[in-house]
Coordinates of C-alpha atoms and ligand atoms in Angstrom, one line a residue:
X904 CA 129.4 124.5 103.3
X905 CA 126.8 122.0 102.2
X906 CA 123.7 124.1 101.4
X907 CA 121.2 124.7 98.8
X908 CA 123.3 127.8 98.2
X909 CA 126.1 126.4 96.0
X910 CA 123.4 125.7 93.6
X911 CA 122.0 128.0 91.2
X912 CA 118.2 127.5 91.8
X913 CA 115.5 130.6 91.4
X914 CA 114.8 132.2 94.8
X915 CA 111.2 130.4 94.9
X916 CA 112.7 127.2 95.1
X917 CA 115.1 128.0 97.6
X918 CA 112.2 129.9 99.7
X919 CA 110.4 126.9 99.4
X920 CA 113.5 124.6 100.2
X921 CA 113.8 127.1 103.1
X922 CA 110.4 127.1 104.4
X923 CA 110.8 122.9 104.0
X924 CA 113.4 122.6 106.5
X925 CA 115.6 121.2 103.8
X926 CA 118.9 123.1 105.2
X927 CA 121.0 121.2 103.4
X928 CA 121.4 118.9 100.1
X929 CA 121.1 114.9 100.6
X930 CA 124.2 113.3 99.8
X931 CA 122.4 111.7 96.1
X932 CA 121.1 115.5 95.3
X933 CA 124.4 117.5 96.4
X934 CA 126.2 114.8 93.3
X935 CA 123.2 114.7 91.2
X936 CA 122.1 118.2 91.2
X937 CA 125.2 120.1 89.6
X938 CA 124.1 117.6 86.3
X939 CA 120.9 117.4 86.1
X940 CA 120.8 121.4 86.6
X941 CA 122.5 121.8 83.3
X942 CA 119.8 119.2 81.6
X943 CA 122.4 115.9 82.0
X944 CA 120.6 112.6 81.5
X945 CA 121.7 110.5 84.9
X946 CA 121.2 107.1 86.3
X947 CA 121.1 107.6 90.1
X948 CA 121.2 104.7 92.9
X949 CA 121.0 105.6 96.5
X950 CA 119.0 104.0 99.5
X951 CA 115.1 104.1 99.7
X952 CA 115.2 107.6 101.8
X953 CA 117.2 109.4 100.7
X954 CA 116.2 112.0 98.9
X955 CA 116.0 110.8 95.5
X956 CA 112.4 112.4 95.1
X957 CA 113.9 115.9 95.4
X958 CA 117.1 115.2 93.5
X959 CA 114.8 115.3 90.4
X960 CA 112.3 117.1 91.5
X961 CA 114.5 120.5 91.7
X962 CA 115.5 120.5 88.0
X963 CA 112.2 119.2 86.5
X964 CA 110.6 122.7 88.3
X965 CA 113.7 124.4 87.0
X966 CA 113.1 123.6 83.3
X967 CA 109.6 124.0 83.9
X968 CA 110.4 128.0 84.5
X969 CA 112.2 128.3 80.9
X970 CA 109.6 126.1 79.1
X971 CA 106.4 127.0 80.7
X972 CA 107.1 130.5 82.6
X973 CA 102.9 131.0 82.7
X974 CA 101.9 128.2 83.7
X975 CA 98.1 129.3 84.4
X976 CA 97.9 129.7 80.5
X977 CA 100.0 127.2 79.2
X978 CA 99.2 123.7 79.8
X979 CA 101.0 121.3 77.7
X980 CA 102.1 118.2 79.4
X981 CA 105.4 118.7 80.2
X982 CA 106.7 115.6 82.3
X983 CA 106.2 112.4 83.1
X984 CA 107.2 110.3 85.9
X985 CA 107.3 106.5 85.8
X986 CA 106.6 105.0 89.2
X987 CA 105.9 101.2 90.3
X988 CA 102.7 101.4 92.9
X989 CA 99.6 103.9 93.2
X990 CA 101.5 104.9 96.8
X991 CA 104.5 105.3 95.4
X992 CA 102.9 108.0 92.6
X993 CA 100.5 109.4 95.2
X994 CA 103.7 110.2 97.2
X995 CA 105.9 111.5 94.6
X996 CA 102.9 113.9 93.6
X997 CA 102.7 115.1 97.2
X998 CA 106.2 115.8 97.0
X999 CA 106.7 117.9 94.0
X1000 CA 103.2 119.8 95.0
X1001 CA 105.0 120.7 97.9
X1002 CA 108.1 121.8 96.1
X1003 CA 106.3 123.5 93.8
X1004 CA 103.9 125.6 95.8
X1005 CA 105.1 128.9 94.8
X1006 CA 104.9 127.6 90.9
X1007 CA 101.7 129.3 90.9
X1008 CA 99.4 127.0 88.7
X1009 CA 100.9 124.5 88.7
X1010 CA 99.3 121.3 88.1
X1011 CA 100.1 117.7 89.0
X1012 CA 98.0 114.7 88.0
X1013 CA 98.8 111.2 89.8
X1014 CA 98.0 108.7 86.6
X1015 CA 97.4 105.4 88.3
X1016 CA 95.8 102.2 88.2
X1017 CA 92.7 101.0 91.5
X1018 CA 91.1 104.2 90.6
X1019 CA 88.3 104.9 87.7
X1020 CA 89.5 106.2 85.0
X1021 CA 87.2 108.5 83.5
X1022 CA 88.0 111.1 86.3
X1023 CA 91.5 111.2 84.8
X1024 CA 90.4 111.3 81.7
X1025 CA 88.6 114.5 82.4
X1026 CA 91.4 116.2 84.4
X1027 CA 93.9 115.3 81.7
X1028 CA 92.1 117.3 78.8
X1029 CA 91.6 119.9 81.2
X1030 CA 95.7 120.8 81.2
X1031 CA 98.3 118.8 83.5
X1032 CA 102.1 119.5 83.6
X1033 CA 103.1 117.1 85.6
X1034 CA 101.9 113.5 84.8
X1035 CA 102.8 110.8 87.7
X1036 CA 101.7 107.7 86.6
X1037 CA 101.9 103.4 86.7
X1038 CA 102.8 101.8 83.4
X1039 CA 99.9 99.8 83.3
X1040 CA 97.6 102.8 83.4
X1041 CA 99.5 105.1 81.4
X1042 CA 99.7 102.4 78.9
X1043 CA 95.9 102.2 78.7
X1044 CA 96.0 106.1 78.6
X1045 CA 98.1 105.6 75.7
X1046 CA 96.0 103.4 73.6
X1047 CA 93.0 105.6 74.0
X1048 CA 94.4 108.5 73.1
X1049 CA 93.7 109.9 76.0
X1050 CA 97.2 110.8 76.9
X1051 CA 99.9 112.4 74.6
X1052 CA 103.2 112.0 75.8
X1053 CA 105.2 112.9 72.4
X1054 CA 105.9 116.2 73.2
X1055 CA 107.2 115.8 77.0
X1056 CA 110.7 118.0 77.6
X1057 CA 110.8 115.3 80.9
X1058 CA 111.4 111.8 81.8
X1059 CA 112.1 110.1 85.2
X1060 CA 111.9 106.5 85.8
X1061 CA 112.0 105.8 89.5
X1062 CA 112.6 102.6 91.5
X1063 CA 113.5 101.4 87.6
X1064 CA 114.2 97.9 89.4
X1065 CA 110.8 97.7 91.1
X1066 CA 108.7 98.5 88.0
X1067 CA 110.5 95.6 86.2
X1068 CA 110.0 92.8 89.1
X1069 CA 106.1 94.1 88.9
X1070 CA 106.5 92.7 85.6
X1071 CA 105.8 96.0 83.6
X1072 CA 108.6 95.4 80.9
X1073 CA 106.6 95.1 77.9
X1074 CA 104.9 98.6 78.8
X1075 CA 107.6 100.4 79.4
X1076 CA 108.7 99.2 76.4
X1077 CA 105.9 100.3 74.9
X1078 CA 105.5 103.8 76.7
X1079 CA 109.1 104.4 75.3
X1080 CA 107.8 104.2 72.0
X1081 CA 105.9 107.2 72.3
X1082 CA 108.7 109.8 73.6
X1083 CA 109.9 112.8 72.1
X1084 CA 113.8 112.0 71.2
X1085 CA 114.6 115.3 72.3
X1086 CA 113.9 114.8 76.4
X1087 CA 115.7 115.2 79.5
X1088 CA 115.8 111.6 81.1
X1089 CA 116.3 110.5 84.7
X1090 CA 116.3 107.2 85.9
X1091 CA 116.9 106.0 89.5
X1092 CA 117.2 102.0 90.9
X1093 CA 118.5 100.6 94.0
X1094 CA 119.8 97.8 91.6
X1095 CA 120.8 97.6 87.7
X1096 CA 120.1 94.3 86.2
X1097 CA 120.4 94.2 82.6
X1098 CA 117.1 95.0 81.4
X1099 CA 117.7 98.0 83.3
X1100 CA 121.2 99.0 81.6
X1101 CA 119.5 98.3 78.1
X1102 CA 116.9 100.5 79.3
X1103 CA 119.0 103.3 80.2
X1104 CA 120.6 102.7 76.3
X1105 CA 118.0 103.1 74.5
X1106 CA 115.9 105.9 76.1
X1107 CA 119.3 107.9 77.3
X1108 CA 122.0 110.3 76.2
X1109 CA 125.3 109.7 77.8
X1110 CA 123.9 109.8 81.1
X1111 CA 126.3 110.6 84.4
X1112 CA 126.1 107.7 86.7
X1113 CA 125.8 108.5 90.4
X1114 CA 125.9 106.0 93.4
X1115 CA 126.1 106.7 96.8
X1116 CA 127.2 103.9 98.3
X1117 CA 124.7 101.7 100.7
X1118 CA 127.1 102.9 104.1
X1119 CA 124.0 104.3 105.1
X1120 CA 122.2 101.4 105.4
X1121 CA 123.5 101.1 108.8
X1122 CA 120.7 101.0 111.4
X1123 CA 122.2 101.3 115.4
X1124 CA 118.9 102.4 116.1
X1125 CA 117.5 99.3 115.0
X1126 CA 117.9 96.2 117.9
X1127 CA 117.5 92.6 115.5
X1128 CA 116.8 89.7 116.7
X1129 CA 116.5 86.3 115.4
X1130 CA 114.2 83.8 116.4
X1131 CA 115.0 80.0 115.7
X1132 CA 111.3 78.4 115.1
X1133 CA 111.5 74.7 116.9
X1134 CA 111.4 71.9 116.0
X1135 CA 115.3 72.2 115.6
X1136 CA 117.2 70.7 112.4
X1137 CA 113.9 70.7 110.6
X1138 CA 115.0 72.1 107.1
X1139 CA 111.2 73.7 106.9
X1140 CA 109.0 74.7 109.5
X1141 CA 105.6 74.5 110.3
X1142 CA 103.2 77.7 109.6
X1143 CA 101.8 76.9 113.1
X1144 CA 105.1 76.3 115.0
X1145 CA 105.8 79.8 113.2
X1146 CA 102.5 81.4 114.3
X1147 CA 102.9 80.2 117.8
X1148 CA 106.0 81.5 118.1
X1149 CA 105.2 84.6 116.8
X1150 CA 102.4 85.1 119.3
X1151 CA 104.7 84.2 122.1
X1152 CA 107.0 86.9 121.1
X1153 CA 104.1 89.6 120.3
X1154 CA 103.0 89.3 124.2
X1155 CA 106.0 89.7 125.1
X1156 CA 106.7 92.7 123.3
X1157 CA 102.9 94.6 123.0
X1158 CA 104.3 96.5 120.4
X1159 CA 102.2 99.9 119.9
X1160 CA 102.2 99.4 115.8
X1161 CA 103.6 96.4 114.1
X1162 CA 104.2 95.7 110.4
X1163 CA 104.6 91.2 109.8
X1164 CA 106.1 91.3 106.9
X1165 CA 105.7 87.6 104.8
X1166 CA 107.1 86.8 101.0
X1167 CA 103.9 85.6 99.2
X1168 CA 100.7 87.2 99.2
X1169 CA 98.7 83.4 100.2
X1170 CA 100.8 83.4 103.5
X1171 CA 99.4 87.4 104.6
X1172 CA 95.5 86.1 104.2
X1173 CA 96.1 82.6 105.6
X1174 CA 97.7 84.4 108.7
X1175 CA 95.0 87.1 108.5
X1176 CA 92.6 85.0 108.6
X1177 CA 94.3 83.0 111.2
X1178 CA 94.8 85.8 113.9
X1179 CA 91.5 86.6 113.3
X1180 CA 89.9 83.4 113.9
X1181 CA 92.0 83.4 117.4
X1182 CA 90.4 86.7 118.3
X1183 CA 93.4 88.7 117.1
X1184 CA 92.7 91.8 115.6
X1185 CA 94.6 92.4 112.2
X1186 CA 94.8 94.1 108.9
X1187 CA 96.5 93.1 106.0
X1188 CA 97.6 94.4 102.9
X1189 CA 98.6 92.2 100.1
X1190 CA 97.9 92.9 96.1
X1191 CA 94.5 91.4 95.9
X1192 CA 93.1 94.0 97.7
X1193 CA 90.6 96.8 95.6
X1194 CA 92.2 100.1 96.1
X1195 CA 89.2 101.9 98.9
X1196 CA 90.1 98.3 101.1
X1197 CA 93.7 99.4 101.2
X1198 CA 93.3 102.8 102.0
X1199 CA 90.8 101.7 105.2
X1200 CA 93.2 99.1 106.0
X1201 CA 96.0 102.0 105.9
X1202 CA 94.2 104.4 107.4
X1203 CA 93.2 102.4 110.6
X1204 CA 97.3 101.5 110.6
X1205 CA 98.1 104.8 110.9
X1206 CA 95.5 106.0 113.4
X1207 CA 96.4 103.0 115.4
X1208 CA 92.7 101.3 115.2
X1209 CA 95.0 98.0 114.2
X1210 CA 98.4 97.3 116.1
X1211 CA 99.0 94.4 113.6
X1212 CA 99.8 94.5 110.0
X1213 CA 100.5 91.9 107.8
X1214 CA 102.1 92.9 104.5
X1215 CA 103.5 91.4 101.9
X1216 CA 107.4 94.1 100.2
X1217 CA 105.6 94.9 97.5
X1218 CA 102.0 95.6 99.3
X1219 CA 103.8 97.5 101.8
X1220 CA 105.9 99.4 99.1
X1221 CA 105.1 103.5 99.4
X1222 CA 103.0 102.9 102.4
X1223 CA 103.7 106.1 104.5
X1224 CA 103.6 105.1 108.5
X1225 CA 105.4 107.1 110.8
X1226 CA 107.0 105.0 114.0
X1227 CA 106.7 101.1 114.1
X1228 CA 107.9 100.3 116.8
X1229 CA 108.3 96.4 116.3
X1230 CA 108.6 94.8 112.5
X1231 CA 108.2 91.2 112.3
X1232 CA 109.7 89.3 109.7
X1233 CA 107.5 86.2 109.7
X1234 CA 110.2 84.2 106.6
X1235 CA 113.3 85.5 105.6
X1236 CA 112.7 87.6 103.1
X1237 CA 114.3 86.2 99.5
X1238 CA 116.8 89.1 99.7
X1239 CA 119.4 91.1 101.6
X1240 CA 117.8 94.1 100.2
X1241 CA 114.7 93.7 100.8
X1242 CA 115.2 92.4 104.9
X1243 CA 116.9 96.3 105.1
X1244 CA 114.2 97.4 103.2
X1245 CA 111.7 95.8 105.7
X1246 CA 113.9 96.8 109.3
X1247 CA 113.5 100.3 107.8
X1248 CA 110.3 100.6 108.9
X1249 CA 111.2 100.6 112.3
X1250 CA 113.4 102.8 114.3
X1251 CA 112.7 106.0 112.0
X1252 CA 112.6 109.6 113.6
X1253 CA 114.9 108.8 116.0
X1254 CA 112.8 106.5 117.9
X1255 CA 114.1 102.7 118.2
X1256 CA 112.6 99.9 116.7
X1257 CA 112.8 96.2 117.1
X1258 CA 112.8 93.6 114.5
X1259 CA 112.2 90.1 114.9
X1260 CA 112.9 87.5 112.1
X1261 CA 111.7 84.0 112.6
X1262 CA 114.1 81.3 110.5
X1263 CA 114.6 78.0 110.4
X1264 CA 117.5 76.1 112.2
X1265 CA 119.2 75.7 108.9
X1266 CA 119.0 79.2 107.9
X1267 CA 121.3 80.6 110.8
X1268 CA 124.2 80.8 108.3
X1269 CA 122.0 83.0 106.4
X1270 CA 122.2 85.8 108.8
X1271 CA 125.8 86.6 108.2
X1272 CA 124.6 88.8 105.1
X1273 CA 122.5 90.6 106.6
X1274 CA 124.9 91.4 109.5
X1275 CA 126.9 92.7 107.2
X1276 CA 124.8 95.0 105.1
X1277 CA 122.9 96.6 108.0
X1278 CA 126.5 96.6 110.3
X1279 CA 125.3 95.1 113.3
X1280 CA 125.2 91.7 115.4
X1281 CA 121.9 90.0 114.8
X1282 CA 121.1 88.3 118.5
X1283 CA 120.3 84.7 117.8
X1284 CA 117.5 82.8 119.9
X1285 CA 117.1 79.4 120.7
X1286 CA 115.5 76.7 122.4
X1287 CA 111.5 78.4 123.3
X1288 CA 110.0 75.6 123.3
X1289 CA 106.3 76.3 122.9
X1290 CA 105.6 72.2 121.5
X1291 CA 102.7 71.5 124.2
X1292 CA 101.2 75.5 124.1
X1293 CA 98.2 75.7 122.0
X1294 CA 97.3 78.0 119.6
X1295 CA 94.3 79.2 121.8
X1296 CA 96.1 79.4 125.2
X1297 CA 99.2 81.8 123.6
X1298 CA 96.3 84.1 122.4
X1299 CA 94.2 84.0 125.0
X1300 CA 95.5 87.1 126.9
X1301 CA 97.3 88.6 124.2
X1302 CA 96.4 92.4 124.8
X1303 CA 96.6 93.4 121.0
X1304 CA 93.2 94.8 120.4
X1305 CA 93.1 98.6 119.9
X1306 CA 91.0 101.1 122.2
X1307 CA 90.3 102.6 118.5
X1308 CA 88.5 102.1 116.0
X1309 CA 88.1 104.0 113.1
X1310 CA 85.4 106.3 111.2
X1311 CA 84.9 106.2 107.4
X1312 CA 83.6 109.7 106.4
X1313 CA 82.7 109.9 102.3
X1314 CA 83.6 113.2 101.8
X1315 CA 87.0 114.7 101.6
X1316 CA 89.2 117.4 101.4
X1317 CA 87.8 118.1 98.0
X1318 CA 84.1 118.7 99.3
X1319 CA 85.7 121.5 101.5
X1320 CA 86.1 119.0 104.8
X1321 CA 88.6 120.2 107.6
X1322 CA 89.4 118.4 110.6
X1323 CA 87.7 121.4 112.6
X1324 CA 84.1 120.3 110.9
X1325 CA 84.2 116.6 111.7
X1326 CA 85.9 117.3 115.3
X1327 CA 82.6 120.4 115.4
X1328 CA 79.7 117.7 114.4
X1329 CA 81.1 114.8 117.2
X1330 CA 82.2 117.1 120.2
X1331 CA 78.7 119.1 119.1
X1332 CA 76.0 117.9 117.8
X1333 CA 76.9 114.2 119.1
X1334 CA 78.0 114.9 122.4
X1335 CA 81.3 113.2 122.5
X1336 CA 84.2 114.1 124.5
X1337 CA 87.1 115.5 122.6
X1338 CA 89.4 112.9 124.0
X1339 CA 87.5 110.2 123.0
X1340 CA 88.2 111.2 119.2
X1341 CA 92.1 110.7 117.7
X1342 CA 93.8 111.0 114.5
X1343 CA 91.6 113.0 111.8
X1344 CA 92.5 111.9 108.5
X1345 CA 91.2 114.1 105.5
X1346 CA 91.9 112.5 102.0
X1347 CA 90.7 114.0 98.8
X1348 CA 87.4 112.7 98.8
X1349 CA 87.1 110.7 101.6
X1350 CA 88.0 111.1 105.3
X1351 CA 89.0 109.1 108.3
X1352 CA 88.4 109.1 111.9
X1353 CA 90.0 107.5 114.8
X1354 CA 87.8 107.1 117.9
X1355 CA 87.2 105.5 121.1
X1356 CA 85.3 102.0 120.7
X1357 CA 83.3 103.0 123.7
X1358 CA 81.5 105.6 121.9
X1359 CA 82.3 104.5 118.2
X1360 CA 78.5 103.6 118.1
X1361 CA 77.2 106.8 119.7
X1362 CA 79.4 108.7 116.8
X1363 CA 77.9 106.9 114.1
X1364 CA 74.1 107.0 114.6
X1365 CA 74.8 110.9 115.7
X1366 CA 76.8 111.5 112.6
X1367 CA 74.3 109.1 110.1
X1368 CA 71.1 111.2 111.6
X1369 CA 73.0 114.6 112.0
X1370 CA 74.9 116.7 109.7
X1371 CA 78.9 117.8 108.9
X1372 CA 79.0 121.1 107.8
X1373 CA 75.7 121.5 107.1
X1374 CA 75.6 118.7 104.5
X1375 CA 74.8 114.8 105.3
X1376 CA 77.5 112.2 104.5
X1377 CA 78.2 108.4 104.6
X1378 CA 79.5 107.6 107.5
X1379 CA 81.0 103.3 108.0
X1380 CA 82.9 101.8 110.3
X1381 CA 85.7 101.3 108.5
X1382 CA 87.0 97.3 108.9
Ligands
LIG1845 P1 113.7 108.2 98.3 O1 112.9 108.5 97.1 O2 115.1 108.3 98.0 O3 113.3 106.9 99.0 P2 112.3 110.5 99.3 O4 112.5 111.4 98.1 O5 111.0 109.8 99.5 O6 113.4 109.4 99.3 O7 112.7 111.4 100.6 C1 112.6 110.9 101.9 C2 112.2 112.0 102.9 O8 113.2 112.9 103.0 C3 111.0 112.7 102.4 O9 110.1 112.9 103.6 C4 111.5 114.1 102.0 O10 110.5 115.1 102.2 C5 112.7 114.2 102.9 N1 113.8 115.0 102.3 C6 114.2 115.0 101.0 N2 115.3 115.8 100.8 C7 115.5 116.4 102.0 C8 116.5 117.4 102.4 N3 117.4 117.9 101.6 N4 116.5 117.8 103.7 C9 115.5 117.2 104.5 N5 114.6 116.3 104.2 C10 114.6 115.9 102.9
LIG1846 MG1 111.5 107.4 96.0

C-alpha cells in the first residue's frame, strides 16, 4: 500500500498528515522520503506540483524533534530554506506552518525582499527556527549581522534553476560561505544546468539523486489551441494584429478569470496600458511592481474584481489562484517548460481550462514540442481575418468588466480581524446586503474585500466614518 504508514514519522506528523488529507505519499516524497529520513543529502526533480514542499518538509520537522525537542525554550536557528520569489517563500512558510501545527512553538520567519526590513530584524533576534528566505535579502541579512546562519543543522535549495535565471549566483555563492560543513542539504530543480551540478558539489555530501520523470506533465483536461496571428508568412507580427486578435478571441470565450501570459515585462504594461485605454479592465503583474501593488493586483485576481491578468513566468511565479478557466499565451513563451508551466494554470481541481497561444505563421513547426511534452494535439487556427476591424469596434462590447470591485482594509489578521468583523461592520452598521459582499480576504496586516460595484461607494464612506471592531481603519479602493 502507498501510505504515510511505511514511513517511520512521529504520530504528530502523521495526525497532522491525517488531518491534511494527505492519504498517501506523492510519487517525489514516497522516493525521497526513505533518504532524507535517515539525514541523506538529495537532489530532487519533479514537476511544479507535486509535492516537493512536503518531501522536505517531513524530515526537516523530523530532525527538528532530536535537535530542538522544546522548542518554546530553545530558539536557535535551525534551517534555512532558499527560495526564488517573496510568493514562492510566503508559500513554502504556509506550508511547513501547516505541517508543523502540532510542533508546538514552533516558529517560521519568511526572510524576503518588497518588505521593510527592520520588522525582520526584530522577529529574528526574537528566536526563529525556520528561516524562509530570498538570496538577495538574506544576503543583506548577512552582511549586517543580523542573521547567523553558521550553526544551521538544515539546508534546502528549491527551484535551484529559478534562483539562478533570477540572477542570484553570486549570493548564493556567497550565502554558501557562511554554512556550517556539518548540514543536512536538499536541493530540488526542474532542470540541472551546470552551475547547478557545481552547486550541488560543493555544498553536498554524496547526495541520492531522485527524478520522477515529467509523464505527468500530461494535461487531458487542458483543451490548447493555437491561434495563427495574420498577416500570414509574416516572420514577426504586429503587437496590434496580436491584440486584435486576442480581443476577438476573449469575446468569444468571456472567460470567468484569465491569466495573458507575455515574455518581457515592457510587453505586460504596454498591453496593460493598452486594454485600459480601450476601456478594458486589467491588472498586471510584472517585476517592477512595489510589493503592496502586487498583493492589490493579486487579491482583486482572486476575488474576481479583474477577469484579466497580464503576467509576465517569472511575475506570475508562486502566485496562488485557484481555477483559470482560460490562459492566454500572448508569444510563445522562449521554452517548452515554461508553456507547461503556463497551461498549468488552467484546468486545475478537476475543472477544464482552455489555453490559447497566438504564434506567428512561421512558428507552426514550433508546436510539435510542445505536443509532445504535454501529450496532446494542439488545434491549429487559421485564416480570422480581423485586417479592416478596429481596435475600438472589437472592444466595444467586450463584456470583461467585473460586477466586483475590491475593498482595501489596513488591518489584518495580526490586529485580531476575522471575516465575521468586516462582514458585521458592512451588513450592520452600513446597511449592505450580504450578497452584495464576496470573497473576504484577511492577510497578516492587511485585508481584502470583494463587493458589488453598486454599493462599493456606500461601503466605503460607511466603513471610513464607522468602525470595524470597535477600532477605525483605512479603508481604499483597491486599483
Ligand atoms: P511543488 O513544490 O512540487 O510545486 P507543492 O509542494 O507546492 O508542489 O505542493 C502542491 C500541492 O499539493 C500543495 O497544495 C500541497 O498542499 C499538496 N500536497 C503535497 N503533498 C500532498 C500529498 N501527499 N497528498 C495530497 N496533497 C499534497
Ligand atoms: Mg515548490
Amino acid at each position: 500500500m502507498n501510505t504515510f504508514e511505511t514511513f517511520h514519522l512521529s504520530d504528530k506528523l502523521k495526525t497532522v498528515l491525517a488531518e491534511l488529507g494527505y492519504s498517501s505519499p506523492t510519487p517525489i516524497q514516497a522516493q525521497s522520503l526513505p533518504h532524507l529520513l535517515q539525514g541523506r543529502d538529495l537532489i530532487g526533480q519533479s514537476a511544479t506540483g507535486s509535492g516537493k514542499t512536503a518531501a522536505y518538509t517531513l524530515p526537516l520537522l523530523e530532525r527538528l524533534d532530536s535537535d530542538c525537542p522544546d522548542l518554546q525554550r530553545q530558539r536557535g536557528l535551525q534551517a534555512l530554506i532558499l527560495c526564488p520569489t517573496r510568493e514562492l517563500a510566503l508559500q513554502v512558510s504556509g506550508e511547513i506552518r501547516k505541517l508543523g501545527k502540532k510542533h508546538i512553538g514552533l516558529k517560521v520567519l519568511p526572510v524576503t525582499g518588497g518588505v521593510p526590513i527592520g520588522p525582520q530584524i526584530v522577529a529574528l533576534e526574537k528566536g526563529i527556527h525556520i528561516v524562509v528566505g530570498t538570496p538577495g535579502r538574506i544576503g543583506d541579512h548577512l552582511r549586517r549581522n543580523t542573521l547567523e546562519i553558521a550553526s544551521i543543522r538544515t539546508l534546502v535549495l528549491d527551484e535551484a534553476d529559478r534562483m539562478l535565471e533570477m540572477g542570484f549566483q553570486e549570493e548564493m555563492d556567497f550565502i554558501f560561505t557562511r554554512l556550517p560543513s556539518a548540514r543536512h542539504t536538499m536541493l530540488f530543480s526542474a532542470t540541472f544546468p551546470t552551475t547547478i551540478e557545481s552547486w550541488s558539489r560543493s555544498i553536498q555530501n554524496d547526495p541520492v539523486r531522485i527524478v520522477i520523470e515529467p509523464e505527468t506533465l500530461s494535461r487531458p483536461d487542458i483543451e490548447q489551441r493555437a491561434y495563427v496571428v495574420e498577416p500570414l508568412h509574416a516572420d514577426r507580427v504586429d503587437f496590434n494584429d496580436r491584440l486584435k486578435l486576442m480581443l476577438y478571441l476573449l469575446k468569444e470565450r468571456d472567460p470567468a478569470s484569465c491569466i495573458v501570459f507575455v515574455n518581457f515585462k515592457a510587453d505586460a504594461s504596454a498591453l496593460e496600458s493598452e486594454l485600459k485605454r480601450i476601456g478594458v479592465s486589467v491588472g498586471a503583474l510584472h517585476g517592477d511592481l512595489e510589493q503592496p501593488d502586487r498583493e492589490r493586483v493579486m487579491a482583486r485576481f482572486r476575488n474576481r474584481s479583474i477577469r484579466i491578468l497580464i503576467a509576465t513566468d517569472v511575475a506570475a511565479r508562486g502566485i496562488d489562484v485557484e481555477s483559470v478557466d482560460t490562459v492566454v499565451n500572448f508569444e510563445l513563451p522562449l521554452k517548452p517548460e515554461i508553456y507547461v508551466h503556463r497551461i498549468g494554470r488552467t484546468g486545475r481541481a478537476g475543472r477544464s481550462g482552455i489555453s490559447m497561444t497566438l504564434i506567428a505563421a512561421k512558428q507552426v513547426e514550433k508546436l510539435a514540442p510542445l505536443e509532445q511534452l504535454t501529450g496532446m494535439k494542439i488545434l491549429i487556427q487559421k485564416g480570422l481575418d480581423l485586417k479592416n476591424r478596429k481596435l475600438a469596434d472589437l472592444s466595444a462590447d467586450l463584456k470583461l468588466d467585473s460586477e466586483m470591485e475590491t475593498l482595501f482594509i489596513g488591518a489584518g489578521r495580526k490586529n485580531k480581524l476575522r471575516p465575521g468583523d468586516i462582514l458585521g461592520a458592512l451588513t450592520g452598521e452600513c446597511g449592505i446586503a450580504g450578497e452584495e459582499i464576496g470573497k473576504i480576504e484577511i492577510q497578516d496586516y492587511i485585508s481584502f474585500v470583494a463587493i458589488s460595484k453598486r454599493v462599493s461607494r456606500k461601503a466605503l464612506s460607511g466603513l471610513e466614518t464607522g468602525r470595524v471592531k470597535g477600532r477605525r481603519v483605512r479603508v481604499e479602493l483597491a486599483r
